[in-house]
């Protein structure tokens, strides 16, 4: 059992077959705090199934009240304080907390999606479309409310509004397939069809989430959680 370094509740364990290593990867997730814990120091070589499963975990967090992060977080294995770390992969900047003794690293859902190149900022046209569909969103990085009519970024943590990027997801899945030929190709046509299907699924899902938010009187929706749910569904259809 892994206790969440932020809320101390048991994290949910997810096991995956990794794309490039023989041993399965174990990932722990806290949907309340939007955190993943990855044991060890090996890079996160995930396959298509794992990406889909992690999207499902992220999507589930949309239905929970989010808990703010403490300023000091400790390693769930040794109890020592985790070091906040800035990293760079290709041209993508992202952050996480790591145990200096090498027990593992703690990554926010938002930072994980950024690290994997799954995020991008919406174009002007997409932002206009978003404003028609959705009134208020919660910042995917810190959870603070963002008024879409007035703001393009979170006034609390300055994270810009980000969407899951179907291009980035399609590109990464292609690379995963190339690295692990055994995992099987995507059905349902080429990249253009894949991107279009993912983009449409995200729009449909946003519209449905906004309706649900109204009905249940919830605060803003989390664009990434909604997008992750839509993409998990699309990926599931391809993998049958
Ligand atoms: Zn937690
Ligand atoms: Zn440790
Ligand atoms: Zn924020």
Short mmCIF file of C-alpha atoms and ligand atoms in Angstrom, two decimals:
data_model
loop_
_atom_site.label_atom_id
_atom_site.label_comp_id
_atom_site.label_asym_id
_atom_site.label_seq_id
_atom_site.Cartn_x
_atom_site.Cartn_y
_atom_site.Cartn_z
CA UNK A 1 0.00 0.00 0.00
CA UNK A 2 1.22 3.48 -0.85
CA UNK A 3 -0.09 6.38 1.24
CA UNK A 4 -0.67 9.56 -0.74
CA UNK A 5 2.07 12.04 0.23
CA UNK A 6 -0.51 14.83 0.25
CA UNK A 7 -3.70 13.45 1.87
CA UNK A 8 -2.27 10.26 3.51
CA UNK A 9 -5.12 8.14 2.11
CA UNK A 10 -4.19 4.86 0.35
CA UNK A 11 -3.37 5.47 -3.30
CA UNK A 12 -4.92 3.18 -5.92
CA UNK A 13 -2.38 0.85 -7.47
CA UNK A 14 -2.35 0.24 -11.24
CA UNK A 15 -0.03 -2.30 -12.86
CA UNK A 16 1.02 -2.12 -16.49
CA UNK A 17 3.09 -4.10 -18.87
CA UNK A 18 5.79 -1.61 -19.87
CA UNK A 19 6.65 -1.16 -23.53
CA UNK A 20 10.41 -1.50 -23.26
CA UNK A 21 11.05 -3.47 -20.10
CA UNK A 22 10.14 -6.99 -19.06
CA UNK A 23 8.98 -6.06 -15.57
CA UNK A 24 5.57 -4.50 -15.16
CA UNK A 25 5.40 -0.88 -14.07
CA UNK A 26 3.37 -0.08 -11.00
CA UNK A 27 1.73 3.31 -10.78
CA UNK A 28 -0.16 4.59 -7.74
CA UNK A 29 -2.75 7.31 -8.17
CA UNK A 30 -4.67 9.63 -5.86
CA UNK A 31 -7.74 10.99 -7.71
CA UNK A 32 -8.45 13.47 -4.88
CA UNK A 33 -5.04 15.15 -5.09
CA UNK A 34 -4.48 14.54 -8.84
CA UNK A 35 -1.16 12.80 -8.18
CA UNK A 36 0.70 9.79 -9.58
CA UNK A 37 3.49 8.04 -7.69
CA UNK A 38 5.98 6.14 -9.85
CA UNK A 39 8.33 3.80 -7.98
CA UNK A 40 12.01 3.81 -8.82
CA UNK A 41 13.89 5.94 -11.27
CA UNK A 42 13.24 4.19 -14.57
CA UNK A 43 11.67 6.31 -17.28
CA UNK A 44 7.96 5.89 -17.79
CA UNK A 45 7.90 3.59 -20.81
CA UNK A 46 4.18 2.94 -21.05
CA UNK A 47 2.31 1.14 -23.77
CA UNK A 48 -1.05 1.87 -25.37
CA UNK A 49 -3.01 0.00 -22.69
CA UNK A 50 -1.19 1.92 -19.97
CA UNK A 51 -1.84 5.29 -21.59
CA UNK A 52 -5.51 4.44 -21.86
CA UNK A 53 -5.66 3.24 -18.25
CA UNK A 54 -3.97 6.39 -16.97
CA UNK A 55 -6.41 8.53 -18.96
CA UNK A 56 -9.24 6.65 -17.24
CA UNK A 57 -7.69 7.38 -13.84
CA UNK A 58 -7.41 11.07 -14.71
CA UNK A 59 -11.00 11.11 -16.00
CA UNK A 60 -12.28 9.63 -12.71
CA UNK A 61 -10.84 12.58 -10.82
CA UNK A 62 -13.39 14.87 -12.51
CA UNK A 63 -16.08 13.57 -10.15
CA UNK A 64 -14.22 14.33 -6.92
CA UNK A 65 -13.58 17.50 -5.00
CA UNK A 66 -9.98 18.30 -5.41
CA UNK A 67 -7.65 18.72 -2.47
CA UNK A 68 -4.99 21.46 -2.59
CA UNK A 69 -1.37 20.40 -2.35
CA UNK A 70 0.74 20.90 0.78
CA UNK A 71 3.90 22.92 0.38
CA UNK A 72 5.99 20.05 1.82
CA UNK A 73 5.49 16.48 0.56
CA UNK A 74 7.29 13.40 1.90
CA UNK A 75 8.39 10.16 0.24
CA UNK A 76 5.84 7.38 0.93
CA UNK A 77 8.73 4.88 1.26
CA UNK A 78 11.32 6.62 3.47
CA UNK A 79 9.44 9.65 4.81
CA UNK A 80 12.11 12.12 3.70
CA UNK A 81 10.96 15.33 2.10
CA UNK A 82 10.59 15.12 -1.67
CA UNK A 83 12.61 17.56 -3.76
CA UNK A 84 10.67 19.73 -6.22
CA UNK A 85 12.34 19.24 -9.58
CA UNK A 86 12.23 21.06 -12.90
CA UNK A 87 12.95 18.86 -15.90
CA UNK A 88 13.21 19.20 -19.64
CA UNK A 89 12.42 16.53 -22.24
CA UNK A 90 12.82 17.49 -25.87
CA UNK A 91 11.54 21.05 -25.64
CA UNK A 92 8.91 20.34 -23.00
CA UNK A 93 9.32 21.71 -19.47
CA UNK A 94 7.64 19.90 -16.61
CA UNK A 95 7.96 19.47 -12.88
CA UNK A 96 7.69 16.70 -10.31
CA UNK A 97 8.84 15.84 -6.80
CA UNK A 98 11.48 13.16 -6.35
CA UNK A 99 12.96 11.17 -3.50
CA UNK A 100 16.69 11.88 -3.19
CA UNK A 101 17.19 8.23 -2.14
CA UNK A 102 15.71 7.07 -5.47
CA UNK A 103 12.45 5.59 -4.17
CA UNK A 104 10.43 7.27 -6.87
CA UNK A 105 8.72 10.39 -8.05
CA UNK A 106 5.44 12.15 -7.49
CA UNK A 107 3.83 13.80 -10.52
CA UNK A 108 0.65 15.82 -10.85
CA UNK A 109 -1.79 14.66 -13.53
CA UNK A 110 -1.28 17.96 -15.34
CA UNK A 111 2.52 17.66 -15.28
CA UNK A 112 2.34 14.02 -16.41
CA UNK A 113 0.26 14.98 -19.45
CA UNK A 114 2.65 17.84 -20.20
CA UNK A 115 5.69 15.57 -19.89
CA UNK A 116 4.17 13.14 -22.38
CA UNK A 117 3.49 15.96 -24.85
CA UNK A 118 -0.25 15.36 -24.59
CA UNK A 119 -1.12 19.03 -23.96
CA UNK A 120 -1.35 22.15 -26.01
CA UNK A 121 -2.89 25.59 -25.66
CA UNK A 122 -6.13 26.13 -27.59
CA UNK A 123 -6.08 28.25 -30.75
CA UNK A 124 -8.13 31.48 -30.80
CA UNK A 125 -10.91 29.67 -32.67
CA UNK A 126 -10.92 26.79 -30.18
CA UNK A 127 -11.00 29.18 -27.26
CA UNK A 128 -14.04 30.91 -28.79
CA UNK A 129 -15.70 27.51 -29.23
CA UNK A 130 -14.84 26.54 -25.67
CA UNK A 131 -16.42 29.75 -24.36
CA UNK A 132 -19.64 28.85 -26.15
CA UNK A 133 -19.66 25.39 -24.63
CA UNK A 134 -18.37 25.98 -21.12
CA UNK A 135 -18.74 28.88 -18.69
CA UNK A 136 -16.27 28.09 -15.95
CA UNK A 137 -13.41 25.61 -15.75
CA UNK A 138 -11.11 24.60 -12.92
CA UNK A 139 -7.39 25.04 -13.45
CA UNK A 140 -5.98 21.62 -14.35
CA UNK A 141 -2.78 22.38 -12.51
CA UNK A 142 -3.99 23.78 -9.16
CA UNK A 143 -7.79 23.44 -9.21
CA UNK A 144 -8.60 27.16 -8.87
CA UNK A 145 -11.64 28.40 -10.84
CA UNK A 146 -11.00 30.15 -14.17
CA UNK A 147 -13.65 32.37 -15.72
CA UNK A 148 -13.32 31.54 -19.40
CA UNK A 149 -15.06 34.74 -20.45
CA UNK A 150 -12.32 36.89 -18.93
CA UNK A 151 -9.23 34.73 -18.55
CA UNK A 152 -6.90 32.61 -20.70
CA UNK A 153 -4.84 31.40 -17.76
CA UNK A 154 -5.17 30.60 -14.08
CA UNK A 155 -4.91 33.77 -11.97
CA UNK A 156 -3.70 31.65 -9.04
CA UNK A 157 -0.83 29.56 -10.49
CA UNK A 158 -0.55 31.18 -13.96
CA UNK A 159 -0.92 27.89 -15.84
CA UNK A 160 -2.42 28.64 -19.27
CA UNK A 161 -5.62 26.88 -20.25
CA UNK A 162 -4.57 23.63 -21.87
CA UNK A 163 -6.37 20.97 -23.86
CA UNK A 164 -5.43 17.40 -24.50
CA UNK A 165 -3.81 17.43 -27.91
CA UNK A 166 -5.11 14.69 -30.24
CA UNK A 167 -2.01 15.21 -32.44
CA UNK A 168 0.29 14.71 -29.48
CA UNK A 169 -1.61 11.63 -28.32
CA UNK A 170 -1.67 10.09 -31.82
CA UNK A 171 2.06 10.78 -32.25
CA UNK A 172 2.95 9.24 -28.91
CA UNK A 173 0.83 6.15 -29.55
CA UNK A 174 2.55 5.71 -32.90
CA UNK A 175 5.94 5.85 -31.17
CA UNK A 176 4.75 3.37 -28.55
CA UNK A 177 3.60 0.99 -31.28
CA UNK A 178 6.96 1.29 -33.03
CA UNK A 179 8.75 0.53 -29.75
CA UNK A 180 6.50 -2.41 -28.93
CA UNK A 181 5.26 -4.07 -32.13
CA UNK A 182 3.46 -6.73 -30.10
CA UNK A 183 0.89 -4.24 -28.82
CA UNK A 184 -0.88 -4.12 -32.18
CA UNK A 185 -1.71 -1.22 -34.47
CA UNK A 186 -4.70 1.06 -34.06
CA UNK A 187 -7.73 0.11 -36.07
CA UNK A 188 -10.00 2.67 -37.65
CA UNK A 189 -7.84 4.36 -40.28
CA UNK A 190 -4.88 6.67 -40.35
CA UNK A 191 -3.76 9.57 -38.24
CA UNK A 192 -6.15 12.11 -39.71
CA UNK A 193 -9.14 9.93 -38.89
CA UNK A 194 -7.71 9.29 -35.43
CA UNK A 195 -7.26 12.98 -34.72
CA UNK A 196 -10.71 13.87 -35.97
CA UNK A 197 -12.34 11.14 -33.88
CA UNK A 198 -10.48 12.25 -30.74
CA UNK A 199 -11.25 15.95 -31.28
CA UNK A 200 -14.95 15.21 -31.82
CA UNK A 201 -15.12 12.94 -28.77
CA UNK A 202 -13.60 15.69 -26.63
CA UNK A 203 -16.11 18.30 -27.84
CA UNK A 204 -19.06 15.96 -27.26
CA UNK A 205 -17.75 15.11 -23.84
CA UNK A 206 -17.28 18.77 -22.88
CA UNK A 207 -20.84 19.57 -23.90
CA UNK A 208 -22.17 16.66 -21.85
CA UNK A 209 -20.03 17.61 -18.83
CA UNK A 210 -21.22 21.20 -18.89
CA UNK A 211 -24.85 20.03 -18.89
CA UNK A 212 -24.12 17.69 -16.00
CA UNK A 213 -22.33 20.46 -14.09
CA UNK A 214 -25.44 22.67 -14.40
CA UNK A 215 -27.75 19.90 -13.28
CA UNK A 216 -25.66 18.97 -10.25
CA UNK A 217 -24.69 22.54 -9.34
CA UNK A 218 -21.00 21.75 -9.40
CA UNK A 219 -18.28 24.36 -9.86
CA UNK A 220 -16.17 24.48 -12.99
CA UNK A 221 -15.17 21.41 -14.96
CA UNK A 222 -11.61 20.19 -15.47
CA UNK A 223 -10.88 20.31 -19.19
CA UNK A 224 -8.13 17.71 -18.95
CA UNK A 225 -10.18 15.26 -16.91
CA UNK A 226 -13.04 15.53 -19.40
CA UNK A 227 -10.66 15.22 -22.35
CA UNK A 228 -8.91 12.22 -20.79
CA UNK A 229 -12.25 10.44 -20.39
CA UNK A 230 -13.15 11.04 -24.02
CA UNK A 231 -9.79 9.84 -25.28
CA UNK A 232 -9.86 6.74 -23.07
CA UNK A 233 -13.16 5.81 -24.70
CA UNK A 234 -11.83 6.37 -28.22
CA UNK A 235 -8.65 4.40 -27.47
CA UNK A 236 -10.76 1.60 -26.03
CA UNK A 237 -12.74 1.31 -29.27
CA UNK A 238 -9.53 1.03 -31.26
CA UNK A 239 -8.06 -1.65 -29.08
CA UNK A 240 -10.89 -4.12 -29.35
ZN1 LIG B 1 -4.16 12.30 -2.00
ZN1 LIG B 2 12.31 7.84 -0.28
ZN1 LIG B 3 -3.91 27.13 -11.39
#
